[in-house]
């Protein structure tokens, strides 16, 4: 969604944006029609990858971009290669922490900036890589907050309260601890329903844990969704039980919708949550603490609504999409100016 938000807003700032992706079907239908999208099919098929990559570079070379913005470190190698082929500068966005043995491919000449979503991600990059500090810029994610009159107030009396989480189903999200908190919550507060929205490699494991815990009748899995807003709107409490977290953009989406949030005390979450005011914090890997704070909100809907309202106001003030776009555009302009000065012939 950060990529989509950028592409939507860049023309207003004087930039023509083109999105290159392996599957345009992952984009919302309205955005596929409105945005300039190039689909690179078969790029991830091993036997075809080299041929497809060369054809992609050849197509781009007909009208090379002035700047390449690699939106995720999973595409860092491809972005670096394209920049070298096209002799263009590039920027890399890093949304989370590197894995244990992961390295970050980066061309010190053409790679002009690395954008991180939080100061904690920047600090880890400085510790784990040889990137110079002046190449790393912190730009938090931006969130579009729906108008207040379009939002359902959490804990209305028309339905059973729903506690949920949303996002990629990966080990670092700590979702097993969320599942293990459910029996503890049910022992102290009932009725309540639970929801996990998203897809990823941990889905089978999470379903097995739910079955082993005997909680399948209380939890709904909503897999393979691009737009998580419908699932978030169905929740009364949003949980982010991550073991590590760069910032938590989906958490910001939940806060923007007035949902009270419970999150682990990790990484960039510290830059967002004021414990007990705009959200609740728990130690990571602690199902007991998570269950207690869920029950705290379920038992006091008025307090939960106050927390949700404060969280929404914080997101409105600190994480608007326009601020993210403006900061990114400022980086683009700096990089293009630097490239023109360093390579005047190529830039012209």
mmCIF file of C-alpha atoms in Angstrom:
data_model
loop_
_atom_site.group_PDB
_atom_site.id
_atom_site.type_symbol
_atom_site.label_atom_id
_atom_site.label_comp_id
_atom_site.label_asym_id
_atom_site.label_seq_id
_atom_site.Cartn_x
_atom_site.Cartn_y
_atom_site.Cartn_z
ATOM 1 C CA UNK A 1 0.000 0.000 0.000
ATOM 2 C CA UNK A 2 2.932 2.353 0.525
ATOM 3 C CA UNK A 3 3.886 1.801 -3.122
ATOM 4 C CA UNK A 4 0.315 2.426 -4.246
ATOM 5 C CA UNK A 5 0.011 5.562 -2.119
ATOM 6 C CA UNK A 6 3.235 6.922 -3.609
ATOM 7 C CA UNK A 7 2.153 6.172 -7.163
ATOM 8 C CA UNK A 8 -1.204 7.847 -6.587
ATOM 9 C CA UNK A 9 0.316 11.041 -5.197
ATOM 10 C CA UNK A 10 3.532 11.501 -7.196
ATOM 11 C CA UNK A 11 1.918 13.063 -10.299
ATOM 12 C CA UNK A 12 0.649 15.899 -8.081
ATOM 13 C CA UNK A 13 4.302 16.557 -7.177
ATOM 14 C CA UNK A 14 5.538 16.586 -10.790
ATOM 15 C CA UNK A 15 6.718 12.964 -11.067
ATOM 16 C CA UNK A 16 5.445 10.354 -13.506
ATOM 17 C CA UNK A 17 5.370 7.016 -11.704
ATOM 18 C CA UNK A 18 5.364 3.519 -13.154
ATOM 19 C CA UNK A 19 4.935 0.422 -10.988
ATOM 20 C CA UNK A 20 6.775 -2.713 -12.106
ATOM 21 C CA UNK A 21 5.612 -5.896 -10.380
ATOM 22 C CA UNK A 22 5.408 -9.626 -10.965
ATOM 23 C CA UNK A 23 1.644 -9.874 -10.456
ATOM 24 C CA UNK A 24 -0.634 -6.910 -11.130
ATOM 25 C CA UNK A 25 -3.495 -8.982 -9.753
ATOM 26 C CA UNK A 26 -2.219 -8.168 -6.265
ATOM 27 C CA UNK A 27 -3.179 -4.520 -6.793
ATOM 28 C CA UNK A 28 -6.715 -3.306 -6.066
ATOM 29 C CA UNK A 29 -8.815 -3.315 -9.227
ATOM 30 C CA UNK A 30 -9.319 0.465 -9.180
ATOM 31 C CA UNK A 31 -5.572 1.062 -8.924
ATOM 32 C CA UNK A 32 -4.785 -1.318 -11.764
ATOM 33 C CA UNK A 33 -6.935 0.831 -14.031
ATOM 34 C CA UNK A 34 -5.749 4.212 -12.734
ATOM 35 C CA UNK A 35 -2.005 3.632 -12.282
ATOM 36 C CA UNK A 36 0.726 2.962 -14.818
ATOM 37 C CA UNK A 37 1.510 -0.686 -14.068
ATOM 38 C CA UNK A 38 3.981 -2.946 -15.885
ATOM 39 C CA UNK A 39 3.582 -6.644 -15.076
ATOM 40 C CA UNK A 40 6.744 -8.758 -15.393
ATOM 41 C CA UNK A 41 5.376 -12.277 -15.580
ATOM 42 C CA UNK A 42 7.633 -15.279 -14.847
ATOM 43 C CA UNK A 43 10.367 -13.172 -13.219
ATOM 44 C CA UNK A 44 10.338 -15.501 -10.224
ATOM 45 C CA UNK A 45 10.490 -18.719 -12.294
ATOM 46 C CA UNK A 46 14.115 -19.936 -11.941
ATOM 47 C CA UNK A 47 14.591 -21.284 -15.492
ATOM 48 C CA UNK A 48 13.147 -18.117 -17.039
ATOM 49 C CA UNK A 49 14.412 -15.482 -14.616
ATOM 50 C CA UNK A 50 17.535 -14.475 -16.540
ATOM 51 C CA UNK A 51 15.725 -14.155 -19.885
ATOM 52 C CA UNK A 52 12.797 -12.239 -18.390
ATOM 53 C CA UNK A 53 15.135 -9.898 -16.541
ATOM 54 C CA UNK A 54 17.017 -9.056 -19.749
ATOM 55 C CA UNK A 55 13.777 -8.449 -21.646
ATOM 56 C CA UNK A 56 12.562 -6.223 -18.828
ATOM 57 C CA UNK A 57 15.774 -4.157 -18.886
ATOM 58 C CA UNK A 58 15.597 -3.912 -22.686
ATOM 59 C CA UNK A 59 12.027 -2.595 -22.475
ATOM 60 C CA UNK A 60 12.970 -0.022 -19.842
ATOM 61 C CA UNK A 61 15.981 1.080 -21.879
ATOM 62 C CA UNK A 62 13.662 2.397 -24.601
ATOM 63 C CA UNK A 63 12.679 5.191 -22.223
ATOM 64 C CA UNK A 64 14.791 4.829 -19.077
ATOM 65 C CA UNK A 65 13.436 6.139 -15.790
ATOM 66 C CA UNK A 66 15.344 8.987 -14.182
ATOM 67 C CA UNK A 67 15.234 7.175 -10.868
ATOM 68 C CA UNK A 68 14.473 3.660 -9.642
ATOM 69 C CA UNK A 69 12.833 3.217 -6.256
ATOM 70 C CA UNK A 70 13.112 -0.397 -5.052
ATOM 71 C CA UNK A 71 10.148 -0.842 -2.745
ATOM 72 C CA UNK A 72 11.329 -3.864 -0.753
ATOM 73 C CA UNK A 73 14.681 -5.410 0.029
ATOM 74 C CA UNK A 74 13.494 -8.701 -1.543
ATOM 75 C CA UNK A 75 13.924 -6.875 -4.870
ATOM 76 C CA UNK A 76 17.249 -5.271 -3.911
ATOM 77 C CA UNK A 77 19.360 -7.477 -6.202
ATOM 78 C CA UNK A 78 17.115 -6.849 -9.199
ATOM 79 C CA UNK A 79 16.993 -3.118 -8.502
ATOM 80 C CA UNK A 80 20.769 -2.915 -8.263
ATOM 81 C CA UNK A 81 21.169 -4.828 -11.546
ATOM 82 C CA UNK A 82 18.650 -2.610 -13.352
ATOM 83 C CA UNK A 83 20.358 0.544 -12.092
ATOM 84 C CA UNK A 84 23.671 -0.732 -13.429
ATOM 85 C CA UNK A 85 22.175 -1.711 -16.784
ATOM 86 C CA UNK A 86 20.409 1.618 -17.223
ATOM 87 C CA UNK A 87 23.073 3.787 -15.533
ATOM 88 C CA UNK A 88 20.466 5.327 -13.290
ATOM 89 C CA UNK A 89 20.474 6.068 -9.548
ATOM 90 C CA UNK A 90 18.269 4.041 -7.260
ATOM 91 C CA UNK A 91 16.751 4.166 -3.783
ATOM 92 C CA UNK A 92 15.960 1.153 -1.602
ATOM 93 C CA UNK A 93 13.173 1.025 0.998
ATOM 94 C CA UNK A 94 13.689 -1.227 4.031
ATOM 95 C CA UNK A 95 10.577 -1.877 6.102
ATOM 96 C CA UNK A 96 11.910 -4.323 8.675
ATOM 97 C CA UNK A 97 15.005 -5.899 10.154
ATOM 98 C CA UNK A 98 17.413 -8.141 8.271
ATOM 99 C CA UNK A 99 17.206 -11.871 8.912
ATOM 100 C CA UNK A 100 19.983 -13.602 10.845
ATOM 101 C CA UNK A 101 22.329 -14.345 7.911
ATOM 102 C CA UNK A 102 20.893 -11.865 5.453
ATOM 103 C CA UNK A 103 23.083 -9.371 3.620
ATOM 104 C CA UNK A 104 21.942 -6.231 1.845
ATOM 105 C CA UNK A 105 23.213 -5.875 -1.739
ATOM 106 C CA UNK A 106 23.867 -2.199 -2.413
ATOM 107 C CA UNK A 107 25.865 -0.295 -5.030
ATOM 108 C CA UNK A 108 27.684 2.539 -3.278
ATOM 109 C CA UNK A 109 27.773 4.629 -6.458
ATOM 110 C CA UNK A 110 24.290 4.247 -7.921
ATOM 111 C CA UNK A 111 22.522 3.420 -4.654
ATOM 112 C CA UNK A 112 21.967 6.938 -3.411
ATOM 113 C CA UNK A 113 19.662 6.414 -0.396
ATOM 114 C CA UNK A 114 18.141 3.753 1.811
ATOM 115 C CA UNK A 115 14.755 4.717 3.268
ATOM 116 C CA UNK A 116 13.837 3.032 6.559
ATOM 117 C CA UNK A 117 10.446 3.199 8.271
ATOM 118 C CA UNK A 118 11.862 3.835 11.747
ATOM 119 C CA UNK A 119 14.988 4.875 13.629
ATOM 120 C CA UNK A 120 15.315 1.349 15.035
ATOM 121 C CA UNK A 121 15.575 -0.148 11.531
ATOM 122 C CA UNK A 122 18.161 2.491 10.635
ATOM 123 C CA UNK A 123 20.182 1.665 13.763
ATOM 124 C CA UNK A 124 20.196 -2.023 12.872
ATOM 125 C CA UNK A 125 21.363 -1.307 9.314
ATOM 126 C CA UNK A 126 24.211 0.814 10.628
ATOM 127 C CA UNK A 127 25.210 -2.054 12.915
ATOM 128 C CA UNK A 128 24.833 -4.865 10.365
ATOM 129 C CA UNK A 129 26.042 -3.203 7.143
ATOM 130 C CA UNK A 130 28.737 -0.806 5.989
ATOM 131 C CA UNK A 131 26.217 1.762 4.765
ATOM 132 C CA UNK A 132 27.248 5.319 5.622
ATOM 133 C CA UNK A 133 24.823 7.044 7.961
ATOM 134 C CA UNK A 134 24.191 9.934 5.588
ATOM 135 C CA UNK A 135 22.768 7.506 2.999
ATOM 136 C CA UNK A 136 20.005 6.298 5.356
ATOM 137 C CA UNK A 137 16.849 8.377 5.717
ATOM 138 C CA UNK A 138 13.994 7.640 8.125
ATOM 139 C CA UNK A 139 10.558 8.153 6.566
ATOM 140 C CA UNK A 140 7.712 6.550 8.540
ATOM 141 C CA UNK A 141 4.872 4.905 6.659
ATOM 142 C CA UNK A 142 1.875 7.055 5.852
ATOM 143 C CA UNK A 143 -1.722 6.012 6.416
ATOM 144 C CA UNK A 144 -4.963 7.232 4.884
ATOM 145 C CA UNK A 145 -7.461 7.592 7.719
ATOM 146 C CA UNK A 146 -11.138 7.152 6.800
ATOM 147 C CA UNK A 147 -13.513 9.970 7.819
ATOM 148 C CA UNK A 148 -14.910 9.554 11.306
ATOM 149 C CA UNK A 149 -18.484 9.215 10.066
ATOM 150 C CA UNK A 150 -17.506 6.134 8.043
ATOM 151 C CA UNK A 151 -16.170 4.267 11.064
ATOM 152 C CA UNK A 152 -18.003 1.807 13.288
ATOM 153 C CA UNK A 153 -17.323 2.465 16.930
ATOM 154 C CA UNK A 154 -15.600 -0.515 18.580
ATOM 155 C CA UNK A 155 -17.583 -2.519 21.129
ATOM 156 C CA UNK A 156 -21.015 -1.588 19.861
ATOM 157 C CA UNK A 157 -23.837 -3.651 21.338
ATOM 158 C CA UNK A 158 -24.905 -5.155 18.015
ATOM 159 C CA UNK A 159 -22.309 -7.917 17.846
ATOM 160 C CA UNK A 160 -19.927 -10.129 19.799
ATOM 161 C CA UNK A 161 -16.563 -8.411 20.334
ATOM 162 C CA UNK A 162 -13.819 -9.471 17.904
ATOM 163 C CA UNK A 163 -10.109 -9.531 18.752
ATOM 164 C CA UNK A 164 -7.858 -9.880 15.735
ATOM 165 C CA UNK A 165 -4.623 -9.357 13.914
ATOM 166 C CA UNK A 166 -3.750 -8.866 10.256
ATOM 167 C CA UNK A 167 -0.715 -9.013 8.012
ATOM 168 C CA UNK A 168 1.775 -11.524 6.640
ATOM 169 C CA UNK A 169 1.679 -14.850 8.460
ATOM 170 C CA UNK A 170 5.389 -15.096 9.236
ATOM 171 C CA UNK A 171 7.311 -16.418 12.226
ATOM 172 C CA UNK A 172 8.482 -12.953 13.301
ATOM 173 C CA UNK A 173 4.863 -11.862 13.757
ATOM 174 C CA UNK A 174 4.591 -13.963 16.934
ATOM 175 C CA UNK A 175 1.128 -15.216 16.011
ATOM 176 C CA UNK A 176 1.584 -18.474 17.895
ATOM 177 C CA UNK A 177 1.647 -16.430 21.108
ATOM 178 C CA UNK A 178 -1.568 -14.716 20.023
ATOM 179 C CA UNK A 179 -3.228 -18.118 19.565
ATOM 180 C CA UNK A 180 -1.984 -19.352 22.947
ATOM 181 C CA UNK A 181 -3.499 -16.274 24.589
ATOM 182 C CA UNK A 182 -6.973 -17.179 23.303
ATOM 183 C CA UNK A 183 -7.786 -19.986 25.811
ATOM 184 C CA UNK A 184 -6.610 -17.681 28.607
ATOM 185 C CA UNK A 185 -8.970 -14.959 27.401
ATOM 186 C CA UNK A 186 -11.901 -17.346 26.980
ATOM 187 C CA UNK A 187 -11.439 -18.585 30.555
ATOM 188 C CA UNK A 188 -11.957 -15.030 31.825
ATOM 189 C CA UNK A 189 -14.272 -13.426 29.263
ATOM 190 C CA UNK A 190 -16.902 -14.941 26.993
ATOM 191 C CA UNK A 191 -18.375 -14.502 24.436
ATOM 192 C CA UNK A 192 -15.570 -13.210 22.241
ATOM 193 C CA UNK A 193 -14.424 -14.109 18.733
ATOM 194 C CA UNK A 194 -10.961 -14.021 17.165
ATOM 195 C CA UNK A 195 -9.736 -13.247 13.664
ATOM 196 C CA UNK A 196 -6.449 -13.689 11.777
ATOM 197 C CA UNK A 197 -6.346 -12.003 8.344
ATOM 198 C CA UNK A 198 -3.487 -12.489 5.905
ATOM 199 C CA UNK A 199 -1.425 -15.136 4.187
ATOM 200 C CA UNK A 200 2.077 -16.497 4.480
ATOM 201 C CA UNK A 201 4.312 -19.471 5.237
ATOM 202 C CA UNK A 202 3.068 -19.904 8.815
ATOM 203 C CA UNK A 203 -0.597 -20.395 7.937
ATOM 204 C CA UNK A 204 -0.543 -24.214 8.144
ATOM 205 C CA UNK A 205 1.355 -24.134 11.447
ATOM 206 C CA UNK A 206 -1.058 -21.604 12.939
ATOM 207 C CA UNK A 207 -4.082 -23.656 11.934
ATOM 208 C CA UNK A 208 -2.491 -26.724 13.534
ATOM 209 C CA UNK A 209 -1.816 -24.798 16.775
ATOM 210 C CA UNK A 210 -5.434 -23.603 16.839
ATOM 211 C CA UNK A 211 -6.615 -27.179 16.405
ATOM 212 C CA UNK A 212 -4.267 -28.461 19.139
ATOM 213 C CA UNK A 213 -5.546 -25.767 21.518
ATOM 214 C CA UNK A 214 -9.166 -26.645 20.750
ATOM 215 C CA UNK A 215 -10.065 -23.087 19.743
ATOM 216 C CA UNK A 216 -10.994 -23.523 16.072
ATOM 217 C CA UNK A 217 -14.660 -22.721 16.769
ATOM 218 C CA UNK A 218 -13.646 -19.334 18.185
ATOM 219 C CA UNK A 219 -11.213 -18.206 15.487
ATOM 220 C CA UNK A 220 -11.636 -17.302 11.824
ATOM 221 C CA UNK A 221 -8.775 -17.272 9.318
ATOM 222 C CA UNK A 222 -9.194 -14.875 6.391
ATOM 223 C CA UNK A 223 -6.353 -15.762 3.972
ATOM 224 C CA UNK A 224 -5.155 -14.358 0.656
ATOM 225 C CA UNK A 225 -6.533 -10.834 0.936
ATOM 226 C CA UNK A 226 -4.784 -7.784 -0.481
ATOM 227 C CA UNK A 227 -6.905 -5.154 1.236
ATOM 228 C CA UNK A 228 -7.027 -5.848 4.967
ATOM 229 C CA UNK A 229 -9.267 -2.885 5.768
ATOM 230 C CA UNK A 230 -12.463 -4.970 5.802
ATOM 231 C CA UNK A 231 -10.978 -7.390 8.313
ATOM 232 C CA UNK A 232 -9.635 -4.551 10.471
ATOM 233 C CA UNK A 233 -13.055 -2.878 10.399
ATOM 234 C CA UNK A 234 -14.569 -6.100 11.780
ATOM 235 C CA UNK A 235 -12.238 -6.049 14.794
ATOM 236 C CA UNK A 236 -12.843 -4.349 18.122
ATOM 237 C CA UNK A 237 -9.250 -4.898 19.287
ATOM 238 C CA UNK A 238 -6.174 -5.178 17.080
ATOM 239 C CA UNK A 239 -3.145 -7.154 18.316
ATOM 240 C CA UNK A 240 0.426 -6.999 17.025
ATOM 241 C CA UNK A 241 2.319 -9.732 18.931
ATOM 242 C CA UNK A 242 5.509 -9.367 16.848
ATOM 243 C CA UNK A 243 8.854 -10.643 18.061
ATOM 244 C CA UNK A 244 10.464 -7.834 16.041
ATOM 245 C CA UNK A 245 8.846 -4.983 14.141
ATOM 246 C CA UNK A 246 10.191 -2.174 11.992
ATOM 247 C CA UNK A 247 7.182 0.071 12.549
ATOM 248 C CA UNK A 248 3.852 -1.686 12.043
ATOM 249 C CA UNK A 249 2.029 -0.096 9.116
ATOM 250 C CA UNK A 250 -1.018 -2.364 9.456
ATOM 251 C CA UNK A 251 -1.115 -1.448 13.148
ATOM 252 C CA UNK A 252 -1.252 2.208 12.046
ATOM 253 C CA UNK A 253 -4.145 1.307 9.729
ATOM 254 C CA UNK A 254 -6.009 -0.182 12.699
ATOM 255 C CA UNK A 255 -5.302 2.867 14.843
ATOM 256 C CA UNK A 256 -6.486 5.157 12.027
ATOM 257 C CA UNK A 257 -9.814 3.319 12.201
ATOM 258 C CA UNK A 258 -10.112 3.937 15.935
ATOM 259 C CA UNK A 259 -9.292 0.377 16.962
ATOM 260 C CA UNK A 260 -7.518 0.040 20.326
ATOM 261 C CA UNK A 261 -4.191 -1.665 19.737
ATOM 262 C CA UNK A 262 -2.161 -4.079 21.854
ATOM 263 C CA UNK A 263 1.413 -4.472 20.598
ATOM 264 C CA UNK A 264 4.717 -6.003 21.656
ATOM 265 C CA UNK A 265 7.369 -3.726 23.157
ATOM 266 C CA UNK A 266 9.717 -4.086 20.183
ATOM 267 C CA UNK A 267 11.444 -1.957 17.560
ATOM 268 C CA UNK A 268 9.588 0.892 15.948
ATOM 269 C CA UNK A 269 6.425 0.262 17.973
ATOM 270 C CA UNK A 270 8.027 2.390 20.711
ATOM 271 C CA UNK A 271 7.875 5.399 18.384
ATOM 272 C CA UNK A 272 4.108 5.016 18.049
ATOM 273 C CA UNK A 273 2.438 3.636 21.173
ATOM 274 C CA UNK A 274 2.058 5.651 24.375
ATOM 275 C CA UNK A 275 1.257 2.791 26.746
ATOM 276 C CA UNK A 276 -2.146 3.144 28.318
ATOM 277 C CA UNK A 277 -2.981 6.215 26.240
ATOM 278 C CA UNK A 278 -2.809 5.527 22.485
ATOM 279 C CA UNK A 279 -2.420 1.761 22.853
ATOM 280 C CA UNK A 280 -1.266 -0.981 25.182
ATOM 281 C CA UNK A 281 2.176 -2.609 25.249
ATOM 282 C CA UNK A 282 3.144 -6.135 26.298
ATOM 283 C CA UNK A 283 6.451 -8.010 26.438
ATOM 284 C CA UNK A 284 7.105 -10.087 23.297
ATOM 285 C CA UNK A 285 6.531 -13.866 23.490
ATOM 286 C CA UNK A 286 4.258 -13.461 26.521
ATOM 287 C CA UNK A 287 0.817 -14.982 25.955
ATOM 288 C CA UNK A 288 -0.198 -14.420 29.600
ATOM 289 C CA UNK A 289 0.473 -10.683 29.413
ATOM 290 C CA UNK A 290 -1.256 -10.430 26.027
ATOM 291 C CA UNK A 291 -4.330 -12.242 27.369
ATOM 292 C CA UNK A 292 -4.477 -9.955 30.407
ATOM 293 C CA UNK A 293 -4.428 -6.815 28.294
ATOM 294 C CA UNK A 294 -7.051 -8.207 25.916
ATOM 295 C CA UNK A 295 -9.300 -8.910 28.906
ATOM 296 C CA UNK A 296 -8.574 -5.406 30.221
ATOM 297 C CA UNK A 297 -10.067 -3.908 27.050
ATOM 298 C CA UNK A 298 -12.933 -6.409 26.799
ATOM 299 C CA UNK A 299 -13.903 -5.664 30.398
ATOM 300 C CA UNK A 300 -13.906 -1.888 29.960
ATOM 301 C CA UNK A 301 -15.299 -0.881 26.547
ATOM 302 C CA UNK A 302 -15.330 2.816 27.481
ATOM 303 C CA UNK A 303 -11.583 2.696 28.202
ATOM 304 C CA UNK A 304 -11.017 0.727 24.985
ATOM 305 C CA UNK A 305 -12.844 3.382 22.957
ATOM 306 C CA UNK A 306 -10.765 6.154 24.571
ATOM 307 C CA UNK A 307 -7.562 4.305 23.684
ATOM 308 C CA UNK A 308 -8.812 3.808 20.131
ATOM 309 C CA UNK A 309 -9.713 7.479 19.751
ATOM 310 C CA UNK A 310 -6.319 8.594 21.072
ATOM 311 C CA UNK A 311 -4.545 6.203 18.714
ATOM 312 C CA UNK A 312 -6.513 7.535 15.747
ATOM 313 C CA UNK A 313 -5.654 11.120 16.646
ATOM 314 C CA UNK A 314 -1.956 10.209 16.937
ATOM 315 C CA UNK A 315 -1.948 8.626 13.479
ATOM 316 C CA UNK A 316 -3.755 11.625 12.002
ATOM 317 C CA UNK A 317 -1.119 13.951 13.419
ATOM 318 C CA UNK A 318 2.064 11.919 12.949
ATOM 319 C CA UNK A 319 1.543 9.484 10.057
ATOM 320 C CA UNK A 320 -0.444 11.113 7.224
ATOM 321 C CA UNK A 321 0.177 9.835 3.693
ATOM 322 C CA UNK A 322 1.019 13.328 2.431
ATOM 323 C CA UNK A 323 3.887 13.643 4.922
ATOM 324 C CA UNK A 324 5.338 10.323 3.722
ATOM 325 C CA UNK A 325 4.976 11.342 0.072
ATOM 326 C CA UNK A 326 6.466 14.815 0.599
ATOM 327 C CA UNK A 327 9.476 13.404 2.449
ATOM 328 C CA UNK A 328 10.015 10.803 -0.270
ATOM 329 C CA UNK A 329 9.768 13.425 -3.021
ATOM 330 C CA UNK A 330 12.385 15.508 -1.197
ATOM 331 C CA UNK A 331 14.724 12.489 -1.299
ATOM 332 C CA UNK A 332 14.016 11.988 -5.014
ATOM 333 C CA UNK A 333 14.928 15.601 -5.739
ATOM 334 C CA UNK A 334 18.150 15.376 -3.738
ATOM 335 C CA UNK A 335 19.193 12.160 -5.476
ATOM 336 C CA UNK A 336 18.454 13.472 -8.952
ATOM 337 C CA UNK A 337 20.411 16.648 -8.204
ATOM 338 C CA UNK A 338 23.366 14.632 -6.924
ATOM 339 C CA UNK A 339 23.272 12.331 -9.956
ATOM 340 C CA UNK A 340 23.149 15.258 -12.356
ATOM 341 C CA UNK A 341 26.169 16.812 -10.660
ATOM 342 C CA UNK A 342 28.147 13.561 -10.615
ATOM 343 C CA UNK A 343 27.191 12.351 -14.118
ATOM 344 C CA UNK A 344 26.132 15.401 -16.160
ATOM 345 C CA UNK A 345 26.364 13.608 -19.515
ATOM 346 C CA UNK A 346 24.338 10.581 -18.383
ATOM 347 C CA UNK A 347 21.792 12.742 -16.568
ATOM 348 C CA UNK A 348 21.184 14.882 -19.631
#
